[in-house]
JSON list of C-alpha atoms in Angstrom, two decimals:
[
{"chain": "A", "resi": 653, "resn": "MET", "atom": "CA", "xyz": [5.30, 19.26, -11.27]},
{"chain": "A", "resi": 654, "resn": "ALA", "atom": "CA", "xyz": [7.61, 16.88, -11.19]},
{"chain": "A", "resi": 655, "resn": "GLU", "atom": "CA", "xyz": [7.98, 13.93, -13.62]},
{"chain": "A", "resi": 656, "resn": "ALA", "atom": "CA", "xyz": [8.34, 10.38, -11.17]},
{"chain": "A", "resi": 657, "resn": "ILE", "atom": "CA", "xyz": [8.14, 8.75, -8.30]},
{"chain": "A", "resi": 658, "resn": "TYR", "atom": "CA", "xyz": [10.86, 10.15, -5.89]},
{"chain": "A", "resi": 659, "resn": "VAL", "atom": "CA", "xyz": [11.53, 9.09, -1.72]},
{"chain": "A", "resi": 660, "resn": "GLY", "atom": "CA", "xyz": [10.58, 12.50, -0.30]},
{"chain": "A", "resi": 661, "resn": "GLY", "atom": "CA", "xyz": [8.30, 13.59, -2.84]},
{"chain": "A", "resi": 662, "resn": "LEU", "atom": "CA", "xyz": [4.00, 13.69, -2.62]},
{"chain": "A", "resi": 663, "resn": "LEU", "atom": "CA", "xyz": [1.20, 12.67, -3.68]},
{"chain": "A", "resi": 664, "resn": "VAL", "atom": "CA", "xyz": [-1.46, 14.12, -3.60]},
{"chain": "A", "resi": 665, "resn": "ALA", "atom": "CA", "xyz": [-5.16, 12.70, -4.41]},
{"chain": "A", "resi": 666, "resn": "THR", "atom": "CA", "xyz": [-6.82, 14.36, -7.37]},
{"chain": "A", "resi": 667, "resn": "PRO", "atom": "CA", "xyz": [-9.95, 14.52, -6.48]},
{"chain": "A", "resi": 668, "resn": "LEU", "atom": "CA", "xyz": [-10.68, 11.72, -8.75]},
{"chain": "A", "resi": 669, "resn": "LEU", "atom": "CA", "xyz": [-10.28, 8.76, -6.48]},
{"chain": "A", "resi": 670, "resn": "ASP", "atom": "CA", "xyz": [-12.59, 8.34, -4.60]},
{"chain": "A", "resi": 671, "resn": "ASP", "atom": "CA", "xyz": [-10.32, 5.53, -1.73]},
{"chain": "A", "resi": 672, "resn": "PRO", "atom": "CA", "xyz": [-12.15, 5.87, 1.31]},
{"chain": "A", "resi": 673, "resn": "ASN", "atom": "CA", "xyz": [-8.06, 5.10, 1.92]},
{"chain": "A", "resi": 674, "resn": "PHE", "atom": "CA", "xyz": [-7.07, 7.82, 0.09]},
{"chain": "A", "resi": 675, "resn": "ARG", "atom": "CA", "xyz": [-9.34, 10.54, -0.68]},
{"chain": "A", "resi": 676, "resn": "ARG", "atom": "CA", "xyz": [-8.24, 13.84, -0.66]},
{"chain": "A", "resi": 677, "resn": "SER", "atom": "CA", "xyz": [-5.00, 12.36, 0.56]},
{"chain": "A", "resi": 678, "resn": "VAL", "atom": "CA", "xyz": [-1.26, 13.25, 1.00]},
{"chain": "A", "resi": 679, "resn": "VAL", "atom": "CA", "xyz": [1.37, 10.50, 1.12]},
{"chain": "A", "resi": 680, "resn": "LEU", "atom": "CA", "xyz": [5.45, 11.55, 1.98]},
{"chain": "A", "resi": 681, "resn": "ILE", "atom": "CA", "xyz": [6.81, 8.56, -0.21]},
{"chain": "A", "resi": 682, "resn": "LEU", "atom": "CA", "xyz": [9.37, 6.33, 1.79]},
{"chain": "A", "resi": 683, "resn": "GLU", "atom": "CA", "xyz": [10.25, 4.16, 0.19]},
{"chain": "A", "resi": 684, "resn": "HIS", "atom": "CA", "xyz": [10.55, 4.14, -3.90]},
{"chain": "A", "resi": 685, "resn": "ASP", "atom": "CA", "xyz": [11.90, 0.88, -5.76]},
{"chain": "A", "resi": 686, "resn": "ALA", "atom": "CA", "xyz": [11.48, -0.06, -9.71]},
{"chain": "A", "resi": 687, "resn": "ASP", "atom": "CA", "xyz": [10.77, -3.22, -9.24]},
{"chain": "A", "resi": 688, "resn": "GLY", "atom": "CA", "xyz": [10.36, -3.62, -5.68]},
{"chain": "A", "resi": 689, "resn": "GLY", "atom": "CA", "xyz": [7.16, -1.58, -5.30]},
{"chain": "A", "resi": 690, "resn": "THR", "atom": "CA", "xyz": [6.20, 1.87, -3.06]},
{"chain": "A", "resi": 691, "resn": "LEU", "atom": "CA", "xyz": [6.08, 3.28, 0.50]},
{"chain": "A", "resi": 692, "resn": "GLY", "atom": "CA", "xyz": [4.58, 6.11, 2.42]},
{"chain": "A", "resi": 693, "resn": "VAL", "atom": "CA", "xyz": [2.64, 6.74, 4.74]},
{"chain": "A", "resi": 694, "resn": "VAL", "atom": "CA", "xyz": [-0.90, 9.45, 4.91]},
{"chain": "A", "resi": 695, "resn": "LEU", "atom": "CA", "xyz": [0.40, 12.93, 5.88]},
{"chain": "A", "resi": 696, "resn": "ASN", "atom": "CA", "xyz": [-2.56, 14.61, 6.58]},
{"chain": "A", "resi": 697, "resn": "ARG", "atom": "CA", "xyz": [-5.30, 11.92, 8.55]},
{"chain": "A", "resi": 698, "resn": "PRO", "atom": "CA", "xyz": [-4.73, 12.44, 12.34]},
{"chain": "A", "resi": 699, "resn": "SER", "atom": "CA", "xyz": [-6.21, 9.69, 14.44]},
{"chain": "A", "resi": 700, "resn": "GLU", "atom": "CA", "xyz": [-8.99, 10.46, 17.45]},
{"chain": "A", "resi": 701, "resn": "ILE", "atom": "CA", "xyz": [-6.23, 8.36, 19.46]},
{"chain": "A", "resi": 702, "resn": "ALA", "atom": "CA", "xyz": [-3.86, 10.37, 21.81]},
{"chain": "A", "resi": 703, "resn": "VAL", "atom": "CA", "xyz": [-0.40, 9.19, 21.24]},
{"chain": "A", "resi": 704, "resn": "THR", "atom": "CA", "xyz": [-0.15, 8.43, 25.47]},
{"chain": "A", "resi": 705, "resn": "GLN", "atom": "CA", "xyz": [-2.71, 5.84, 25.16]},
{"chain": "A", "resi": 706, "resn": "VAL", "atom": "CA", "xyz": [-0.68, 3.90, 22.75]},
{"chain": "A", "resi": 707, "resn": "LEU", "atom": "CA", "xyz": [2.74, 4.90, 23.29]},
{"chain": "A", "resi": 708, "resn": "PRO", "atom": "CA", "xyz": [3.06, 6.89, 26.77]},
{"chain": "A", "resi": 709, "resn": "VAL", "atom": "CA", "xyz": [7.01, 6.79, 26.72]},
{"chain": "A", "resi": 710, "resn": "TRP", "atom": "CA", "xyz": [6.99, 8.97, 23.11]},
{"chain": "A", "resi": 711, "resn": "ASP", "atom": "CA", "xyz": [4.35, 11.41, 23.94]},
{"chain": "A", "resi": 712, "resn": "ALA", "atom": "CA", "xyz": [7.02, 14.01, 24.87]},
{"chain": "A", "resi": 713, "resn": "LEU", "atom": "CA", "xyz": [8.95, 14.14, 21.07]},
{"chain": "A", "resi": 714, "resn": "VAL", "atom": "CA", "xyz": [5.80, 14.04, 19.38]},
{"chain": "A", "resi": 715, "resn": "SER", "atom": "CA", "xyz": [5.11, 17.56, 17.94]},
{"chain": "A", "resi": 716, "resn": "GLY", "atom": "CA", "xyz": [0.85, 19.12, 18.24]},
{"chain": "A", "resi": 717, "resn": "PRO", "atom": "CA", "xyz": [-1.30, 17.33, 17.27]},
{"chain": "A", "resi": 718, "resn": "ALA", "atom": "CA", "xyz": [0.14, 14.67, 19.93]},
{"chain": "A", "resi": 719, "resn": "VAL", "atom": "CA", "xyz": [-2.46, 11.46, 17.92]},
{"chain": "A", "resi": 720, "resn": "LEU", "atom": "CA", "xyz": [-1.29, 8.67, 16.18]},
{"chain": "A", "resi": 721, "resn": "PHE", "atom": "CA", "xyz": [-1.18, 9.57, 12.58]},
{"chain": "A", "resi": 722, "resn": "GLU", "atom": "CA", "xyz": [-3.36, 6.58, 9.72]},
{"chain": "A", "resi": 723, "resn": "GLY", "atom": "CA", "xyz": [-0.85, 6.60, 8.00]},
{"chain": "A", "resi": 724, "resn": "GLY", "atom": "CA", "xyz": [-2.36, 3.95, 5.56]},
{"chain": "A", "resi": 725, "resn": "PRO", "atom": "CA", "xyz": [-4.75, 0.82, 4.82]},
{"chain": "A", "resi": 726, "resn": "VAL", "atom": "CA", "xyz": [-1.47, -1.05, 4.96]},
{"chain": "A", "resi": 727, "resn": "GLN", "atom": "CA", "xyz": [-0.24, -3.50, 8.29]},
{"chain": "A", "resi": 728, "resn": "THR", "atom": "CA", "xyz": [-2.03, -0.55, 10.43]},
{"chain": "A", "resi": 729, "resn": "ASP", "atom": "CA", "xyz": [-1.42, -1.84, 14.26]},
{"chain": "A", "resi": 730, "resn": "SER", "atom": "CA", "xyz": [1.32, -1.28, 13.55]},
{"chain": "A", "resi": 731, "resn": "ALA", "atom": "CA", "xyz": [3.41, 2.23, 14.25]},
{"chain": "A", "resi": 732, "resn": "LEU", "atom": "CA", "xyz": [5.50, 3.36, 11.72]},
{"chain": "A", "resi": 733, "resn": "ALA", "atom": "CA", "xyz": [8.00, 7.52, 13.68]},
{"chain": "A", "resi": 734, "resn": "LEU", "atom": "CA", "xyz": [9.08, 9.86, 11.66]},
{"chain": "A", "resi": 735, "resn": "ALA", "atom": "CA", "xyz": [11.51, 12.43, 12.80]},
{"chain": "A", "resi": 736, "resn": "ALA", "atom": "CA", "xyz": [13.24, 15.99, 12.24]},
{"chain": "A", "resi": 737, "resn": "VAL", "atom": "CA", "xyz": [16.69, 17.11, 13.39]},
{"chain": "A", "resi": 738, "resn": "PRO", "atom": "CA", "xyz": [17.77, 20.23, 13.61]},
{"chain": "A", "resi": 739, "resn": "SER", "atom": "CA", "xyz": [21.14, 20.05, 12.37]},
{"chain": "A", "resi": 740, "resn": "GLY", "atom": "CA", "xyz": [22.91, 16.93, 9.54]},
{"chain": "A", "resi": 741, "resn": "GLU", "atom": "CA", "xyz": [23.94, 14.94, 12.62]},
{"chain": "A", "resi": 742, "resn": "GLU", "atom": "CA", "xyz": [22.36, 11.63, 12.93]},
{"chain": "A", "resi": 743, "resn": "PRO", "atom": "CA", "xyz": [21.62, 10.31, 15.83]},
{"chain": "A", "resi": 744, "resn": "LEU", "atom": "CA", "xyz": [20.87, 6.56, 17.62]},
{"chain": "A", "resi": 745, "resn": "GLY", "atom": "CA", "xyz": [17.16, 5.02, 16.54]},
{"chain": "A", "resi": 746, "resn": "TRP", "atom": "CA", "xyz": [17.16, 7.52, 13.36]},
{"chain": "A", "resi": 747, "resn": "ARG", "atom": "CA", "xyz": [17.33, 6.67, 10.53]},
{"chain": "A", "resi": 748, "resn": "ARG", "atom": "CA", "xyz": [17.43, 8.84, 7.89]},
{"chain": "A", "resi": 749, "resn": "LEU", "atom": "CA", "xyz": [15.83, 9.00, 4.69]},
{"chain": "A", "resi": 750, "resn": "HIS", "atom": "CA", "xyz": [17.47, 8.75, 1.66]},
{"chain": "A", "resi": 751, "resn": "ALA", "atom": "CA", "xyz": [16.30, 11.03, -0.32]},
{"chain": "A", "resi": 752, "resn": "GLY", "atom": "CA", "xyz": [17.95, 13.81, -2.92]},
{"chain": "A", "resi": 753, "resn": "THR", "atom": "CA", "xyz": [16.29, 16.63, -1.66]},
{"chain": "A", "resi": 754, "resn": "PRO", "atom": "CA", "xyz": [16.52, 19.47, 0.87]},
{"chain": "A", "resi": 755, "resn": "ALA", "atom": "CA", "xyz": [12.75, 19.79, 2.01]},
{"chain": "A", "resi": 756, "resn": "VAL", "atom": "CA", "xyz": [13.19, 16.08, 3.70]},
{"chain": "A", "resi": 757, "resn": "SER", "atom": "CA", "xyz": [17.78, 15.92, 4.25]},
{"chain": "A", "resi": 758, "resn": "ARG", "atom": "CA", "xyz": [17.00, 16.20, 7.93]},
{"chain": "A", "resi": 759, "resn": "LEU", "atom": "CA", "xyz": [13.46, 13.56, 8.29]},
{"chain": "A", "resi": 760, "resn": "GLY", "atom": "CA", "xyz": [14.12, 10.44, 8.69]},
{"chain": "A", "resi": 761, "resn": "THR", "atom": "CA", "xyz": [12.91, 6.81, 10.57]},
{"chain": "A", "resi": 762, "resn": "VAL", "atom": "CA", "xyz": [12.55, 6.79, 14.69]},
{"chain": "A", "resi": 763, "resn": "ASP", "atom": "CA", "xyz": [12.83, 3.08, 16.08]},
{"chain": "A", "resi": 764, "resn": "LEU", "atom": "CA", "xyz": [10.73, 3.28, 18.20]},
{"chain": "A", "resi": 765, "resn": "ASP", "atom": "CA", "xyz": [12.17, 0.27, 20.16]},
{"chain": "A", "resi": 766, "resn": "ALA", "atom": "CA", "xyz": [14.94, 2.78, 21.45]},
{"chain": "A", "resi": 767, "resn": "PRO", "atom": "CA", "xyz": [14.41, 4.13, 24.67]},
{"chain": "A", "resi": 768, "resn": "PRO", "atom": "CA", "xyz": [13.11, 8.19, 23.98]},
{"chain": "A", "resi": 769, "resn": "GLU", "atom": "CA", "xyz": [15.92, 9.36, 25.85]},
{"chain": "A", "resi": 770, "resn": "ILE", "atom": "CA", "xyz": [18.34, 8.66, 23.61]},
{"chain": "A", "resi": 771, "resn": "LEU", "atom": "CA", "xyz": [16.50, 11.47, 20.97]},
{"chain": "A", "resi": 772, "resn": "ALA", "atom": "CA", "xyz": [15.48, 13.49, 23.36]},
{"chain": "A", "resi": 773, "resn": "GLY", "atom": "CA", "xyz": [17.27, 16.46, 22.92]},
{"chain": "A", "resi": 774, "resn": "GLU", "atom": "CA", "xyz": [18.01, 15.33, 19.38]},
{"chain": "A", "resi": 775, "resn": "ILE", "atom": "CA", "xyz": [14.77, 15.86, 17.96]},
{"chain": "A", "resi": 776, "resn": "ALA", "atom": "CA", "xyz": [13.12, 19.10, 16.56]},
{"chain": "A", "resi": 777, "resn": "GLN", "atom": "CA", "xyz": [9.46, 17.54, 15.07]},
{"chain": "A", "resi": 778, "resn": "MET", "atom": "CA", "xyz": [7.56, 14.07, 15.17]},
{"chain": "A", "resi": 779, "resn": "ARG", "atom": "CA", "xyz": [4.95, 12.10, 14.45]},
{"chain": "A", "resi": 780, "resn": "ILE", "atom": "CA", "xyz": [3.62, 8.67, 14.82]},
{"chain": "A", "resi": 781, "resn": "PHE", "atom": "CA", "xyz": [1.74, 6.94, 12.14]},
{"chain": "A", "resi": 782, "resn": "ALA", "atom": "CA", "xyz": [-0.58, 3.85, 12.44]},
{"chain": "A", "resi": 783, "resn": "GLY", "atom": "CA", "xyz": [-0.21, 1.73, 9.58]},
{"chain": "A", "resi": 784, "resn": "TYR", "atom": "CA", "xyz": [1.43, 2.84, 6.13]},
{"chain": "A", "resi": 785, "resn": "ALA", "atom": "CA", "xyz": [0.34, 2.43, 2.27]},
{"chain": "A", "resi": 786, "resn": "GLY", "atom": "CA", "xyz": [1.86, 0.48, -0.14]},
{"chain": "A", "resi": 787, "resn": "TRP", "atom": "CA", "xyz": [2.30, -0.47, -4.26]},
{"chain": "A", "resi": 788, "resn": "THR", "atom": "CA", "xyz": [3.65, -2.96, -5.55]},
{"chain": "A", "resi": 789, "resn": "SER", "atom": "CA", "xyz": [5.92, -2.47, -8.15]},
{"chain": "A", "resi": 790, "resn": "GLY", "atom": "CA", "xyz": [4.65, -0.93, -11.34]},
{"chain": "A", "resi": 791, "resn": "GLN", "atom": "CA", "xyz": [1.03, -0.35, -9.58]},
{"chain": "A", "resi": 792, "resn": "LEU", "atom": "CA", "xyz": [1.34, 3.07, -8.11]},
{"chain": "A", "resi": 793, "resn": "GLU", "atom": "CA", "xyz": [2.68, 4.31, -11.77]},
{"chain": "A", "resi": 794, "resn": "SER", "atom": "CA", "xyz": [-0.30, 2.14, -13.28]},
{"chain": "A", "resi": 795, "resn": "GLU", "atom": "CA", "xyz": [-3.03, 4.29, -10.44]},
{"chain": "A", "resi": 796, "resn": "ILE", "atom": "CA", "xyz": [-0.96, 7.69, -11.65]},
{"chain": "A", "resi": 797, "resn": "ALA", "atom": "CA", "xyz": [-1.53, 7.26, -15.22]},
{"chain": "A", "resi": 798, "resn": "GLU", "atom": "CA", "xyz": [-5.11, 6.44, -14.79]},
{"chain": "A", "resi": 799, "resn": "GLY", "atom": "CA", "xyz": [-5.39, 10.12, -13.29]},
{"chain": "A", "resi": 800, "resn": "ALA", "atom": "CA", "xyz": [-5.48, 9.12, -8.75]},
{"chain": "A", "resi": 801, "resn": "TRP", "atom": "CA", "xyz": [-2.44, 10.70, -8.08]},
{"chain": "A", "resi": 802, "resn": "TYR", "atom": "CA", "xyz": [-0.33, 14.25, -8.72]},
{"chain": "A", "resi": 803, "resn": "VAL", "atom": "CA", "xyz": [3.38, 13.66, -7.46]},
{"chain": "A", "resi": 804, "resn": "VAL", "atom": "CA", "xyz": [4.34, 16.63, -6.34]},
{"chain": "A", "resi": 805, "resn": "ASP", "atom": "CA", "xyz": [7.56, 18.28, -4.84]},
{"chain": "A", "resi": 806, "resn": "SER", "atom": "CA", "xyz": [7.51, 18.56, -1.01]},
{"chain": "A", "resi": 807, "resn": "GLU", "atom": "CA", "xyz": [7.92, 21.34, 1.70]},
{"chain": "A", "resi": 808, "resn": "VAL", "atom": "CA", "xyz": [9.80, 21.48, 4.65]},
{"chain": "A", "resi": 809, "resn": "GLY", "atom": "CA", "xyz": [6.45, 22.14, 6.30]},
{"chain": "A", "resi": 810, "resn": "ASP", "atom": "CA", "xyz": [4.27, 19.33, 4.74]},
{"chain": "A", "resi": 811, "resn": "THR", "atom": "CA", "xyz": [6.15, 16.11, 7.43]},
{"chain": "A", "resi": 812, "resn": "PHE", "atom": "CA", "xyz": [4.29, 17.48, 10.44]},
{"chain": "A", "resi": 813, "resn": "ASP", "atom": "CA", "xyz": [1.89, 20.77, 9.18]},
{"chain": "A", "resi": 814, "resn": "ALA", "atom": "CA", "xyz": [0.30, 22.50, 12.41]},
{"chain": "A", "resi": 815, "resn": "ASP", "atom": "CA", "xyz": [-3.28, 21.64, 10.67]},
{"chain": "A", "resi": 816, "resn": "PRO", "atom": "CA", "xyz": [-3.19, 18.68, 8.68]},
{"chain": "A", "resi": 817, "resn": "GLY", "atom": "CA", "xyz": [-6.87, 18.85, 7.42]},
{"chain": "A", "resi": 818, "resn": "ARG", "atom": "CA", "xyz": [-5.72, 21.77, 5.06]},
{"chain": "A", "resi": 819, "resn": "LEU", "atom": "CA", "xyz": [-3.01, 19.88, 3.16]},
{"chain": "A", "resi": 820, "resn": "TRP", "atom": "CA", "xyz": [-4.83, 18.58, 0.94]},
{"chain": "A", "resi": 821, "resn": "ARG", "atom": "CA", "xyz": [-5.77, 22.52, -0.27]},
{"chain": "A", "resi": 822, "resn": "SER", "atom": "CA", "xyz": [-2.69, 23.96, 0.82]},
{"chain": "A", "resi": 823, "resn": "VAL", "atom": "CA", "xyz": [0.19, 22.02, -1.36]},
{"chain": "A", "resi": 824, "resn": "LEU", "atom": "CA", "xyz": [-1.97, 22.50, -4.15]},
{"chain": "A", "resi": 825, "resn": "ARG", "atom": "CA", "xyz": [-2.55, 25.60, -4.47]},
{"chain": "A", "resi": 826, "resn": "ARG", "atom": "CA", "xyz": [1.34, 26.36, -4.04]},
{"chain": "A", "resi": 827, "resn": "GLN", "atom": "CA", "xyz": [1.45, 23.92, -7.65]},
{"chain": "A", "resi": 828, "resn": "ARG", "atom": "CA", "xyz": [1.78, 25.71, -11.00]},
{"chain": "A", "resi": 829, "resn": "GLY", "atom": "CA", "xyz": [-0.74, 26.51, -13.69]},
{"chain": "A", "resi": 830, "resn": "GLU", "atom": "CA", "xyz": [-3.98, 24.55, -13.64]},
{"chain": "A", "resi": 831, "resn": "LEU", "atom": "CA", "xyz": [-3.43, 22.20, -10.67]},
{"chain": "A", "resi": 832, "resn": "ALA", "atom": "CA", "xyz": [-3.70, 25.11, -8.16]},
{"chain": "A", "resi": 833, "resn": "PHE", "atom": "CA", "xyz": [-7.24, 24.87, -9.19]},
{"chain": "A", "resi": 834, "resn": "VAL", "atom": "CA", "xyz": [-7.75, 22.24, -8.13]},
{"chain": "A", "resi": 835, "resn": "ALA", "atom": "CA", "xyz": [-7.64, 23.09, -4.75]},
{"chain": "A", "resi": 836, "resn": "THR", "atom": "CA", "xyz": [-10.88, 24.74, -4.92]},
{"chain": "A", "resi": 837, "resn": "HIS", "atom": "CA", "xyz": [-12.31, 21.76, -6.21]},
{"chain": "A", "resi": 838, "resn": "PRO", "atom": "CA", "xyz": [-15.17, 21.60, -3.45]},
{"chain": "A", "resi": 839, "resn": "ASP", "atom": "CA", "xyz": [-15.62, 17.98, -1.71]},
{"chain": "A", "resi": 840, "resn": "ASP", "atom": "CA", "xyz": [-18.28, 17.27, -3.26]},
{"chain": "A", "resi": 841, "resn": "PRO", "atom": "CA", "xyz": [-19.18, 18.59, -6.96]},
{"chain": "A", "resi": 842, "resn": "THR", "atom": "CA", "xyz": [-22.58, 17.91, -6.67]},
{"chain": "A", "resi": 843, "resn": "MET", "atom": "CA", "xyz": [-23.29, 20.45, -4.44]},
{"chain": "A", "resi": 844, "resn": "ASN", "atom": "CA", "xyz": [-22.25, 22.42, -6.86]}
]
């Protein structure tokens, strides 16, 4: 398990976290500054809204499922897109995450105001998120200390997992030691 919060890392909700915005969520950290706070997107909350309904020009580039994902409770009326590039190149309209981990070295944000044609042959995978998750300086550290989040390393397939509903369990299952057992925690412990 990782020790510190870092860009490219994952926040995995512990079974203690019952906030409906984050219950059993997996959040990819996109920005972290000890003085400025933390920003991320929830990776495992596909919505029922098709990308064609909101941003039809981007539909052809989105990886399945081709729906908007609920990125978090902040600015839910705005969209943020993540895309992976197949090589080390930085195409126009795409900005690399500043992360030192190989798992997200080819991951970046997409300028949704750019024409999709300039990225059409340049990206391998893409997802669009409505809203994001954000914490002020020290807030996330406090939540981690209270037992609300595990901070773990991400793997290459996490951001574009084909079955986002299973991501929480699969991320926990691959951890070492007792943390792997948390993946078996029932949705409702009272029904156990």
